[in-house]
């Protein structure tokens, strides 16, 4: 009888107290650790009630603001690992690092992206095009991966993409990347500044510049407590936080983003925020330009990229007077149509393999130079 009463009281507490605390407790607008904006309580109307969007909004609200939510997430992830589950939200832990799993689940996306790239090259046949498709940490730690991931051959995927290029020179950085000791952040999906340098040095063989030696740069550790996107997916506290490094050499740069110009390619203010990778370039923009005020060569590069390029740009900017940077994920057709690839000495496309295999917006590059 006593046990039955305890169970009844516990059940009552679960169905009343926890929802009450969730509904009336202190609310946050952002989850710092998960790096996400939390859902707001939906506004009621008969239309959204009838369409069930109100109830979906309520469900999202309670899911995001559930009392002790992050502790429950950590507990769930720990229990999943205890029962032998390797993969948490598409992330696995290998040799003290978090690895985002590569799977080419949408091959038609890659086919469309390669077709768009070849089509753009055909329109501007007089300009050399280069494609750098970077491997991710999965290839770096391939020998330690669970056997069920053997079929996820990212290097093979990169090779197949290169074979389908028409008139575009591929830049293979696989060896340079995988042989870099601290190539990828332990808690984030991006490559490190050290790895970006290795890719920059390798890219010089194709692009025709002599890479500057590492000793040329003043390398400084600007943060030692970076916990990136993969930590946010797992909340795995066992993984050591990452270092972020700046590589400067005294050159003067101007970064121009829509309606504003900055005299640096690094942004210290983001070192105090959750997403410290924003330190490089201050984030992602549809279109921005990087001017090397210390170089008068007149050489111009068009760089079409994802966020892997953000830590790569401070190195390659040493060899071009002007770089126009296009991020298809944030561009409008109007922005792209005003940028003509024929105005540049070369076009470089830099994406990571996983991102390129999933990127739905890449085909917008076909509109580049439409206003010419």
mmCIF file of C-alpha atoms in Angstrom:
data_model
loop_
_atom_site.group_PDB
_atom_site.id
_atom_site.type_symbol
_atom_site.label_atom_id
_atom_site.label_comp_id
_atom_site.label_asym_id
_atom_site.label_seq_id
_atom_site.Cartn_x
_atom_site.Cartn_y
_atom_site.Cartn_z
ATOM 1 C CA UNK A 1 0.000 0.000 0.000
ATOM 2 C CA UNK A 2 2.793 2.396 0.945
ATOM 3 C CA UNK A 3 4.601 1.669 -2.339
ATOM 4 C CA UNK A 4 1.407 2.349 -4.279
ATOM 5 C CA UNK A 5 1.003 5.741 -2.565
ATOM 6 C CA UNK A 6 4.615 6.684 -3.348
ATOM 7 C CA UNK A 7 4.122 5.744 -6.999
ATOM 8 C CA UNK A 8 0.893 7.756 -7.159
ATOM 9 C CA UNK A 9 2.547 10.825 -5.625
ATOM 10 C CA UNK A 10 5.555 10.500 -7.957
ATOM 11 C CA UNK A 11 3.262 10.171 -10.974
ATOM 12 C CA UNK A 12 1.282 13.231 -9.839
ATOM 13 C CA UNK A 13 4.476 15.242 -9.480
ATOM 14 C CA UNK A 14 5.654 14.227 -12.937
ATOM 15 C CA UNK A 15 2.427 15.203 -14.710
ATOM 16 C CA UNK A 16 1.820 18.442 -12.757
ATOM 17 C CA UNK A 17 4.944 19.908 -11.187
ATOM 18 C CA UNK A 18 7.357 19.437 -14.111
ATOM 19 C CA UNK A 19 4.945 20.930 -16.702
ATOM 20 C CA UNK A 20 4.179 23.787 -14.274
ATOM 21 C CA UNK A 21 7.868 24.532 -13.782
ATOM 22 C CA UNK A 22 8.360 24.351 -17.523
ATOM 23 C CA UNK A 23 5.486 26.730 -18.212
ATOM 24 C CA UNK A 24 6.008 29.253 -15.414
ATOM 25 C CA UNK A 25 9.738 28.969 -14.667
ATOM 26 C CA UNK A 26 12.395 31.402 -15.846
ATOM 27 C CA UNK A 27 12.755 31.295 -19.613
ATOM 28 C CA UNK A 28 15.803 31.668 -21.813
ATOM 29 C CA UNK A 29 15.630 32.748 -25.448
ATOM 30 C CA UNK A 30 18.814 30.927 -26.482
ATOM 31 C CA UNK A 31 20.460 27.663 -25.455
ATOM 32 C CA UNK A 32 24.110 28.643 -25.096
ATOM 33 C CA UNK A 33 25.416 25.082 -25.063
ATOM 34 C CA UNK A 34 23.236 23.847 -27.928
ATOM 35 C CA UNK A 35 23.833 27.025 -29.929
ATOM 36 C CA UNK A 36 20.182 27.386 -30.886
ATOM 37 C CA UNK A 37 17.323 29.857 -30.537
ATOM 38 C CA UNK A 38 14.606 28.395 -28.314
ATOM 39 C CA UNK A 39 10.991 28.273 -29.454
ATOM 40 C CA UNK A 40 8.558 30.927 -28.263
ATOM 41 C CA UNK A 41 5.067 30.097 -27.021
ATOM 42 C CA UNK A 42 2.800 30.297 -30.083
ATOM 43 C CA UNK A 43 0.059 32.868 -30.431
ATOM 44 C CA UNK A 44 -3.381 31.282 -30.421
ATOM 45 C CA UNK A 45 -5.887 31.757 -33.204
ATOM 46 C CA UNK A 46 -8.687 29.576 -34.522
ATOM 47 C CA UNK A 47 -6.886 29.223 -37.851
ATOM 48 C CA UNK A 48 -3.621 27.924 -36.442
ATOM 49 C CA UNK A 49 -5.530 25.751 -33.954
ATOM 50 C CA UNK A 50 -7.507 24.231 -36.818
ATOM 51 C CA UNK A 51 -4.353 23.665 -38.877
ATOM 52 C CA UNK A 52 -2.652 22.087 -35.831
ATOM 53 C CA UNK A 53 0.234 24.566 -36.065
ATOM 54 C CA UNK A 54 -0.680 25.877 -32.593
ATOM 55 C CA UNK A 55 -0.293 22.442 -30.996
ATOM 56 C CA UNK A 56 2.949 21.850 -32.893
ATOM 57 C CA UNK A 57 4.188 25.190 -31.569
ATOM 58 C CA UNK A 58 3.219 24.241 -28.012
ATOM 59 C CA UNK A 59 5.047 20.931 -28.399
ATOM 60 C CA UNK A 60 8.190 22.706 -29.653
ATOM 61 C CA UNK A 61 7.946 25.215 -26.800
ATOM 62 C CA UNK A 62 7.746 22.528 -24.100
ATOM 63 C CA UNK A 63 10.519 20.536 -25.765
ATOM 64 C CA UNK A 64 12.860 23.560 -25.811
ATOM 65 C CA UNK A 65 12.028 24.833 -22.306
ATOM 66 C CA UNK A 66 11.588 21.551 -20.443
ATOM 67 C CA UNK A 67 12.902 22.043 -16.912
ATOM 68 C CA UNK A 68 16.470 20.668 -16.510
ATOM 69 C CA UNK A 69 16.398 19.971 -20.252
ATOM 70 C CA UNK A 70 20.152 19.967 -20.841
ATOM 71 C CA UNK A 71 20.741 17.623 -17.910
ATOM 72 C CA UNK A 72 18.197 15.194 -19.309
ATOM 73 C CA UNK A 73 19.832 15.408 -22.751
ATOM 74 C CA UNK A 74 23.250 14.643 -21.251
ATOM 75 C CA UNK A 75 21.746 11.758 -19.272
ATOM 76 C CA UNK A 76 20.028 10.338 -22.354
ATOM 77 C CA UNK A 77 23.222 10.570 -24.419
ATOM 78 C CA UNK A 78 25.210 8.898 -21.628
ATOM 79 C CA UNK A 79 22.657 6.066 -21.440
ATOM 80 C CA UNK A 80 22.762 5.651 -25.230
ATOM 81 C CA UNK A 81 26.540 5.263 -25.069
ATOM 82 C CA UNK A 82 26.257 2.856 -22.139
ATOM 83 C CA UNK A 83 24.069 0.498 -24.180
ATOM 84 C CA UNK A 84 26.522 0.578 -27.081
ATOM 85 C CA UNK A 85 25.103 3.300 -29.315
ATOM 86 C CA UNK A 86 28.042 4.916 -31.128
ATOM 87 C CA UNK A 87 26.208 7.682 -32.944
ATOM 88 C CA UNK A 88 24.468 10.613 -31.236
ATOM 89 C CA UNK A 89 22.672 13.048 -33.561
ATOM 90 C CA UNK A 90 24.939 12.111 -36.448
ATOM 91 C CA UNK A 91 28.097 12.487 -34.322
ATOM 92 C CA UNK A 92 30.461 9.822 -32.999
ATOM 93 C CA UNK A 93 33.303 10.037 -30.483
ATOM 94 C CA UNK A 94 36.664 8.778 -31.757
ATOM 95 C CA UNK A 95 40.046 9.086 -30.017
ATOM 96 C CA UNK A 96 38.948 12.053 -27.915
ATOM 97 C CA UNK A 97 37.316 13.912 -30.820
ATOM 98 C CA UNK A 98 33.744 14.331 -32.008
ATOM 99 C CA UNK A 99 33.289 13.353 -35.658
ATOM 100 C CA UNK A 100 30.369 14.332 -37.873
ATOM 101 C CA UNK A 101 29.409 11.262 -39.894
ATOM 102 C CA UNK A 102 29.646 11.551 -43.686
ATOM 103 C CA UNK A 103 26.925 9.835 -45.694
ATOM 104 C CA UNK A 104 26.143 10.633 -49.313
ATOM 105 C CA UNK A 105 22.421 10.164 -48.824
ATOM 106 C CA UNK A 106 21.334 12.528 -51.611
ATOM 107 C CA UNK A 107 23.488 11.786 -54.701
ATOM 108 C CA UNK A 108 21.195 13.851 -56.921
ATOM 109 C CA UNK A 109 22.168 16.938 -54.923
ATOM 110 C CA UNK A 110 25.819 16.377 -55.812
ATOM 111 C CA UNK A 111 24.912 15.786 -59.458
ATOM 112 C CA UNK A 112 23.005 19.085 -59.597
ATOM 113 C CA UNK A 113 25.840 20.961 -57.905
ATOM 114 C CA UNK A 114 28.510 19.571 -60.249
ATOM 115 C CA UNK A 115 26.274 20.324 -63.260
ATOM 116 C CA UNK A 116 25.832 23.935 -62.062
ATOM 117 C CA UNK A 117 29.585 24.284 -61.633
ATOM 118 C CA UNK A 118 30.323 22.927 -65.112
ATOM 119 C CA UNK A 119 27.643 25.150 -66.608
ATOM 120 C CA UNK A 120 29.189 28.237 -64.988
ATOM 121 C CA UNK A 121 32.630 27.264 -66.273
ATOM 122 C CA UNK A 122 31.248 26.828 -69.817
ATOM 123 C CA UNK A 123 29.932 30.405 -69.718
ATOM 124 C CA UNK A 124 33.369 31.712 -68.715
ATOM 125 C CA UNK A 125 35.705 29.368 -70.541
ATOM 126 C CA UNK A 126 38.484 31.980 -70.718
ATOM 127 C CA UNK A 127 38.907 32.063 -66.921
ATOM 128 C CA UNK A 128 40.681 29.226 -65.024
ATOM 129 C CA UNK A 129 38.446 27.479 -62.487
ATOM 130 C CA UNK A 130 39.719 25.429 -59.517
ATOM 131 C CA UNK A 131 37.747 23.163 -57.189
ATOM 132 C CA UNK A 132 39.033 22.362 -53.691
ATOM 133 C CA UNK A 133 36.774 19.802 -52.012
ATOM 134 C CA UNK A 134 38.056 19.351 -48.476
ATOM 135 C CA UNK A 135 37.789 16.073 -46.570
ATOM 136 C CA UNK A 136 36.292 16.208 -43.096
ATOM 137 C CA UNK A 137 37.488 14.679 -39.840
ATOM 138 C CA UNK A 138 35.906 11.343 -40.765
ATOM 139 C CA UNK A 139 38.788 10.686 -43.166
ATOM 140 C CA UNK A 140 41.363 11.788 -40.604
ATOM 141 C CA UNK A 141 40.083 9.187 -38.121
ATOM 142 C CA UNK A 142 38.946 6.570 -40.627
ATOM 143 C CA UNK A 143 41.023 3.729 -39.165
ATOM 144 C CA UNK A 144 39.331 4.169 -35.776
ATOM 145 C CA UNK A 145 35.745 4.385 -37.015
ATOM 146 C CA UNK A 146 33.101 1.736 -36.264
ATOM 147 C CA UNK A 147 33.032 -0.921 -38.976
ATOM 148 C CA UNK A 148 29.509 -0.008 -40.073
ATOM 149 C CA UNK A 149 30.916 3.234 -41.487
ATOM 150 C CA UNK A 150 33.337 1.459 -43.837
ATOM 151 C CA UNK A 151 30.967 2.065 -46.743
ATOM 152 C CA UNK A 152 30.979 5.839 -46.109
ATOM 153 C CA UNK A 153 34.001 6.499 -48.326
ATOM 154 C CA UNK A 154 34.426 10.262 -48.297
ATOM 155 C CA UNK A 155 37.711 10.165 -50.202
ATOM 156 C CA UNK A 156 36.013 8.089 -52.897
ATOM 157 C CA UNK A 157 33.207 10.644 -53.027
ATOM 158 C CA UNK A 158 35.722 13.454 -53.544
ATOM 159 C CA UNK A 159 37.465 11.518 -56.327
ATOM 160 C CA UNK A 160 34.149 10.902 -58.111
ATOM 161 C CA UNK A 161 33.295 14.610 -57.926
ATOM 162 C CA UNK A 162 36.670 15.504 -59.449
ATOM 163 C CA UNK A 163 36.123 13.038 -62.311
ATOM 164 C CA UNK A 164 32.888 14.789 -63.273
ATOM 165 C CA UNK A 165 34.459 18.235 -63.632
ATOM 166 C CA UNK A 166 34.543 19.666 -67.139
ATOM 167 C CA UNK A 167 37.402 22.092 -67.750
ATOM 168 C CA UNK A 168 37.838 22.735 -64.030
ATOM 169 C CA UNK A 169 41.099 21.820 -62.293
ATOM 170 C CA UNK A 170 40.737 19.861 -59.068
ATOM 171 C CA UNK A 171 42.885 20.666 -56.038
ATOM 172 C CA UNK A 172 43.487 17.523 -54.009
ATOM 173 C CA UNK A 173 44.338 18.407 -50.407
ATOM 174 C CA UNK A 174 43.493 14.984 -48.964
ATOM 175 C CA UNK A 175 47.057 14.059 -47.990
ATOM 176 C CA UNK A 176 47.922 17.552 -46.727
ATOM 177 C CA UNK A 177 44.815 17.622 -44.539
ATOM 178 C CA UNK A 178 44.929 14.106 -43.123
ATOM 179 C CA UNK A 179 48.642 14.381 -42.301
ATOM 180 C CA UNK A 180 48.160 17.586 -40.284
ATOM 181 C CA UNK A 181 48.317 16.587 -36.573
ATOM 182 C CA UNK A 182 45.640 18.978 -35.228
ATOM 183 C CA UNK A 183 43.629 19.108 -38.443
ATOM 184 C CA UNK A 184 40.097 19.416 -37.072
ATOM 185 C CA UNK A 185 38.607 20.837 -33.928
ATOM 186 C CA UNK A 186 37.677 18.177 -31.391
ATOM 187 C CA UNK A 187 34.293 19.777 -30.723
ATOM 188 C CA UNK A 188 33.469 21.362 -34.073
ATOM 189 C CA UNK A 189 33.079 20.256 -37.704
ATOM 190 C CA UNK A 190 35.491 22.842 -39.162
ATOM 191 C CA UNK A 191 39.183 22.396 -39.889
ATOM 192 C CA UNK A 192 41.669 24.283 -37.726
ATOM 193 C CA UNK A 193 43.856 27.207 -38.798
ATOM 194 C CA UNK A 194 46.787 24.748 -38.969
ATOM 195 C CA UNK A 195 44.841 22.592 -41.420
ATOM 196 C CA UNK A 196 43.679 25.607 -43.421
ATOM 197 C CA UNK A 197 47.342 26.567 -43.779
ATOM 198 C CA UNK A 198 48.208 23.062 -45.064
ATOM 199 C CA UNK A 199 45.421 23.328 -47.653
ATOM 200 C CA UNK A 200 46.598 26.832 -48.627
ATOM 201 C CA UNK A 201 50.151 25.556 -49.145
ATOM 202 C CA UNK A 202 48.917 22.692 -51.326
ATOM 203 C CA UNK A 203 46.571 24.942 -53.323
ATOM 204 C CA UNK A 204 49.519 27.124 -54.346
ATOM 205 C CA UNK A 205 50.744 24.349 -56.651
ATOM 206 C CA UNK A 206 47.621 24.775 -58.783
ATOM 207 C CA UNK A 207 46.894 28.466 -58.331
ATOM 208 C CA UNK A 208 50.497 29.439 -59.089
ATOM 209 C CA UNK A 209 51.603 31.214 -55.924
ATOM 210 C CA UNK A 210 54.516 30.336 -53.662
ATOM 211 C CA UNK A 211 53.040 29.707 -50.218
ATOM 212 C CA UNK A 212 54.525 31.691 -47.394
ATOM 213 C CA UNK A 213 56.251 29.548 -44.752
ATOM 214 C CA UNK A 214 54.583 29.131 -41.380
ATOM 215 C CA UNK A 215 57.465 31.064 -39.842
ATOM 216 C CA UNK A 216 56.307 34.108 -41.807
ATOM 217 C CA UNK A 217 53.189 34.347 -39.644
ATOM 218 C CA UNK A 218 52.815 35.474 -36.070
ATOM 219 C CA UNK A 219 50.741 32.562 -34.758
ATOM 220 C CA UNK A 220 48.871 33.285 -31.542
ATOM 221 C CA UNK A 221 46.423 31.197 -29.537
ATOM 222 C CA UNK A 222 43.488 33.539 -28.971
ATOM 223 C CA UNK A 223 41.138 31.082 -27.228
ATOM 224 C CA UNK A 224 41.493 27.765 -25.412
ATOM 225 C CA UNK A 225 37.848 27.140 -24.498
ATOM 226 C CA UNK A 226 36.090 26.707 -27.841
ATOM 227 C CA UNK A 227 33.214 24.202 -27.796
ATOM 228 C CA UNK A 228 31.716 24.048 -31.264
ATOM 229 C CA UNK A 229 28.784 22.656 -33.194
ATOM 230 C CA UNK A 230 29.472 18.982 -32.463
ATOM 231 C CA UNK A 231 29.600 19.643 -28.746
ATOM 232 C CA UNK A 232 26.246 21.394 -29.152
ATOM 233 C CA UNK A 233 24.808 18.244 -30.749
ATOM 234 C CA UNK A 234 26.038 15.922 -28.002
ATOM 235 C CA UNK A 235 26.756 18.049 -24.895
ATOM 236 C CA UNK A 236 29.672 15.670 -24.338
ATOM 237 C CA UNK A 237 31.657 17.185 -21.479
ATOM 238 C CA UNK A 238 34.463 14.614 -21.739
ATOM 239 C CA UNK A 239 35.890 16.158 -24.903
ATOM 240 C CA UNK A 240 38.677 18.682 -24.325
ATOM 241 C CA UNK A 241 37.823 22.202 -25.472
ATOM 242 C CA UNK A 242 39.632 23.498 -28.553
ATOM 243 C CA UNK A 243 42.165 26.213 -29.237
ATOM 244 C CA UNK A 244 41.600 28.903 -31.846
ATOM 245 C CA UNK A 245 44.656 30.476 -33.444
ATOM 246 C CA UNK A 246 45.228 33.663 -35.406
ATOM 247 C CA UNK A 247 47.951 33.839 -38.064
ATOM 248 C CA UNK A 248 49.020 37.409 -38.797
ATOM 249 C CA UNK A 249 52.085 38.918 -40.464
ATOM 250 C CA UNK A 250 51.547 42.656 -40.490
ATOM 251 C CA UNK A 251 49.764 42.926 -43.847
ATOM 252 C CA UNK A 252 46.895 45.406 -43.977
ATOM 253 C CA UNK A 253 43.494 44.124 -45.080
ATOM 254 C CA UNK A 254 40.077 45.651 -45.591
ATOM 255 C CA UNK A 255 37.048 43.381 -45.310
ATOM 256 C CA UNK A 256 33.964 44.938 -46.869
ATOM 257 C CA UNK A 257 30.581 43.421 -46.121
ATOM 258 C CA UNK A 258 27.229 44.928 -47.116
ATOM 259 C CA UNK A 259 27.214 48.551 -45.917
ATOM 260 C CA UNK A 260 30.301 48.243 -43.709
ATOM 261 C CA UNK A 261 34.098 47.933 -43.880
ATOM 262 C CA UNK A 262 36.552 46.508 -41.335
ATOM 263 C CA UNK A 263 40.336 46.720 -41.120
ATOM 264 C CA UNK A 264 40.813 43.131 -39.960
ATOM 265 C CA UNK A 265 39.985 39.567 -40.991
ATOM 266 C CA UNK A 266 39.679 38.535 -37.332
ATOM 267 C CA UNK A 267 36.949 39.609 -34.895
ATOM 268 C CA UNK A 268 37.934 39.464 -31.234
ATOM 269 C CA UNK A 269 34.392 40.094 -29.973
ATOM 270 C CA UNK A 270 33.324 36.581 -30.966
ATOM 271 C CA UNK A 271 35.919 34.993 -28.690
ATOM 272 C CA UNK A 272 33.558 35.782 -25.817
ATOM 273 C CA UNK A 273 30.591 34.093 -27.506
ATOM 274 C CA UNK A 274 29.540 30.478 -27.983
ATOM 275 C CA UNK A 275 30.301 30.211 -31.692
ATOM 276 C CA UNK A 276 33.924 31.252 -31.593
ATOM 277 C CA UNK A 277 34.529 30.168 -35.201
ATOM 278 C CA UNK A 278 32.894 33.498 -36.089
ATOM 279 C CA UNK A 279 36.279 34.943 -35.093
ATOM 280 C CA UNK A 280 37.292 34.248 -38.692
ATOM 281 C CA UNK A 281 35.814 36.973 -40.936
ATOM 282 C CA UNK A 282 33.076 37.694 -38.415
ATOM 283 C CA UNK A 283 30.805 35.078 -39.981
ATOM 284 C CA UNK A 284 29.316 34.333 -43.388
ATOM 285 C CA UNK A 285 28.024 36.834 -45.917
ATOM 286 C CA UNK A 286 26.308 36.459 -49.266
ATOM 287 C CA UNK A 287 28.953 38.657 -50.889
ATOM 288 C CA UNK A 288 31.979 40.313 -49.316
ATOM 289 C CA UNK A 289 35.367 41.529 -50.516
ATOM 290 C CA UNK A 290 38.863 41.268 -49.069
ATOM 291 C CA UNK A 291 41.402 43.869 -50.179
ATOM 292 C CA UNK A 292 45.105 43.465 -49.468
ATOM 293 C CA UNK A 293 46.272 47.041 -48.922
ATOM 294 C CA UNK A 294 49.896 45.875 -48.776
ATOM 295 C CA UNK A 295 49.870 44.310 -52.246
ATOM 296 C CA UNK A 296 49.662 46.079 -55.610
ATOM 297 C CA UNK A 297 49.754 43.109 -57.969
ATOM 298 C CA UNK A 298 46.274 43.793 -59.311
ATOM 299 C CA UNK A 299 45.481 40.069 -59.195
ATOM 300 C CA UNK A 300 41.837 39.313 -58.445
ATOM 301 C CA UNK A 301 40.287 36.073 -57.214
ATOM 302 C CA UNK A 302 36.637 35.041 -57.097
ATOM 303 C CA UNK A 303 36.112 32.620 -54.209
ATOM 304 C CA UNK A 304 32.873 30.596 -54.017
ATOM 305 C CA UNK A 305 32.819 28.929 -50.635
ATOM 306 C CA UNK A 306 31.306 27.541 -47.477
ATOM 307 C CA UNK A 307 32.535 28.344 -43.957
ATOM 308 C CA UNK A 308 35.655 26.168 -44.293
ATOM 309 C CA UNK A 309 37.106 29.039 -46.322
ATOM 310 C CA UNK A 310 36.783 31.537 -43.468
ATOM 311 C CA UNK A 311 40.012 30.405 -41.794
ATOM 312 C CA UNK A 312 41.660 29.806 -45.201
ATOM 313 C CA UNK A 313 41.184 33.363 -46.489
ATOM 314 C CA UNK A 314 43.770 35.074 -44.219
ATOM 315 C CA UNK A 315 46.453 32.940 -45.914
ATOM 316 C CA UNK A 316 45.429 33.164 -49.566
ATOM 317 C CA UNK A 317 44.709 36.889 -49.210
ATOM 318 C CA UNK A 318 48.489 37.381 -49.098
ATOM 319 C CA UNK A 319 48.627 36.646 -52.853
ATOM 320 C CA UNK A 320 45.715 38.653 -54.302
ATOM 321 C CA UNK A 321 45.063 42.374 -54.289
ATOM 322 C CA UNK A 322 41.328 41.720 -54.246
ATOM 323 C CA UNK A 323 39.208 38.704 -53.417
ATOM 324 C CA UNK A 324 35.451 38.693 -53.902
ATOM 325 C CA UNK A 325 33.879 36.048 -51.694
ATOM 326 C CA UNK A 326 30.557 34.417 -52.564
ATOM 327 C CA UNK A 327 28.648 32.160 -50.171
ATOM 328 C CA UNK A 328 25.745 30.606 -52.125
ATOM 329 C CA UNK A 329 23.931 29.783 -48.880
ATOM 330 C CA UNK A 330 23.325 33.455 -48.146
ATOM 331 C CA UNK A 331 23.113 34.993 -51.632
ATOM 332 C CA UNK A 332 20.302 36.443 -53.660
ATOM 333 C CA UNK A 333 20.067 36.229 -57.441
ATOM 334 C CA UNK A 334 20.432 40.018 -57.595
ATOM 335 C CA UNK A 335 23.710 39.919 -55.659
ATOM 336 C CA UNK A 336 25.151 37.175 -57.823
ATOM 337 C CA UNK A 337 24.126 38.639 -61.146
ATOM 338 C CA UNK A 338 26.208 41.740 -60.385
ATOM 339 C CA UNK A 339 29.421 39.677 -59.986
ATOM 340 C CA UNK A 340 31.003 38.668 -63.299
ATOM 341 C CA UNK A 341 33.554 35.812 -63.139
ATOM 342 C CA UNK A 342 35.191 37.198 -66.291
ATOM 343 C CA UNK A 343 36.418 40.167 -64.254
ATOM 344 C CA UNK A 344 38.772 37.915 -62.264
ATOM 345 C CA UNK A 345 42.090 36.213 -62.890
ATOM 346 C CA UNK A 346 40.804 32.927 -61.440
ATOM 347 C CA UNK A 347 37.789 31.331 -59.762
ATOM 348 C CA UNK A 348 38.262 29.052 -56.754
ATOM 349 C CA UNK A 349 35.453 26.917 -55.332
ATOM 350 C CA UNK A 350 36.153 25.703 -51.781
ATOM 351 C CA UNK A 351 33.677 23.475 -49.929
ATOM 352 C CA UNK A 352 33.916 20.628 -47.474
ATOM 353 C CA UNK A 353 32.764 17.266 -48.828
ATOM 354 C CA UNK A 354 29.865 16.738 -46.417
ATOM 355 C CA UNK A 355 28.557 20.253 -46.946
ATOM 356 C CA UNK A 356 28.799 20.004 -50.729
ATOM 357 C CA UNK A 357 26.949 16.667 -50.741
ATOM 358 C CA UNK A 358 23.997 18.275 -48.941
ATOM 359 C CA UNK A 359 23.997 21.884 -50.161
ATOM 360 C CA UNK A 360 20.680 22.686 -51.839
ATOM 361 C CA UNK A 361 21.436 26.336 -52.641
ATOM 362 C CA UNK A 362 24.653 25.808 -54.615
ATOM 363 C CA UNK A 363 22.966 25.873 -58.023
ATOM 364 C CA UNK A 364 22.282 29.579 -57.573
ATOM 365 C CA UNK A 365 25.854 30.180 -58.818
ATOM 366 C CA UNK A 366 24.497 29.802 -62.351
ATOM 367 C CA UNK A 367 23.253 33.395 -62.048
ATOM 368 C CA UNK A 368 26.787 34.804 -61.593
ATOM 369 C CA UNK A 369 27.466 37.513 -64.165
ATOM 370 C CA UNK A 370 23.957 37.579 -65.616
ATOM 371 C CA UNK A 371 24.022 41.403 -65.651
ATOM 372 C CA UNK A 372 27.098 41.617 -67.861
#
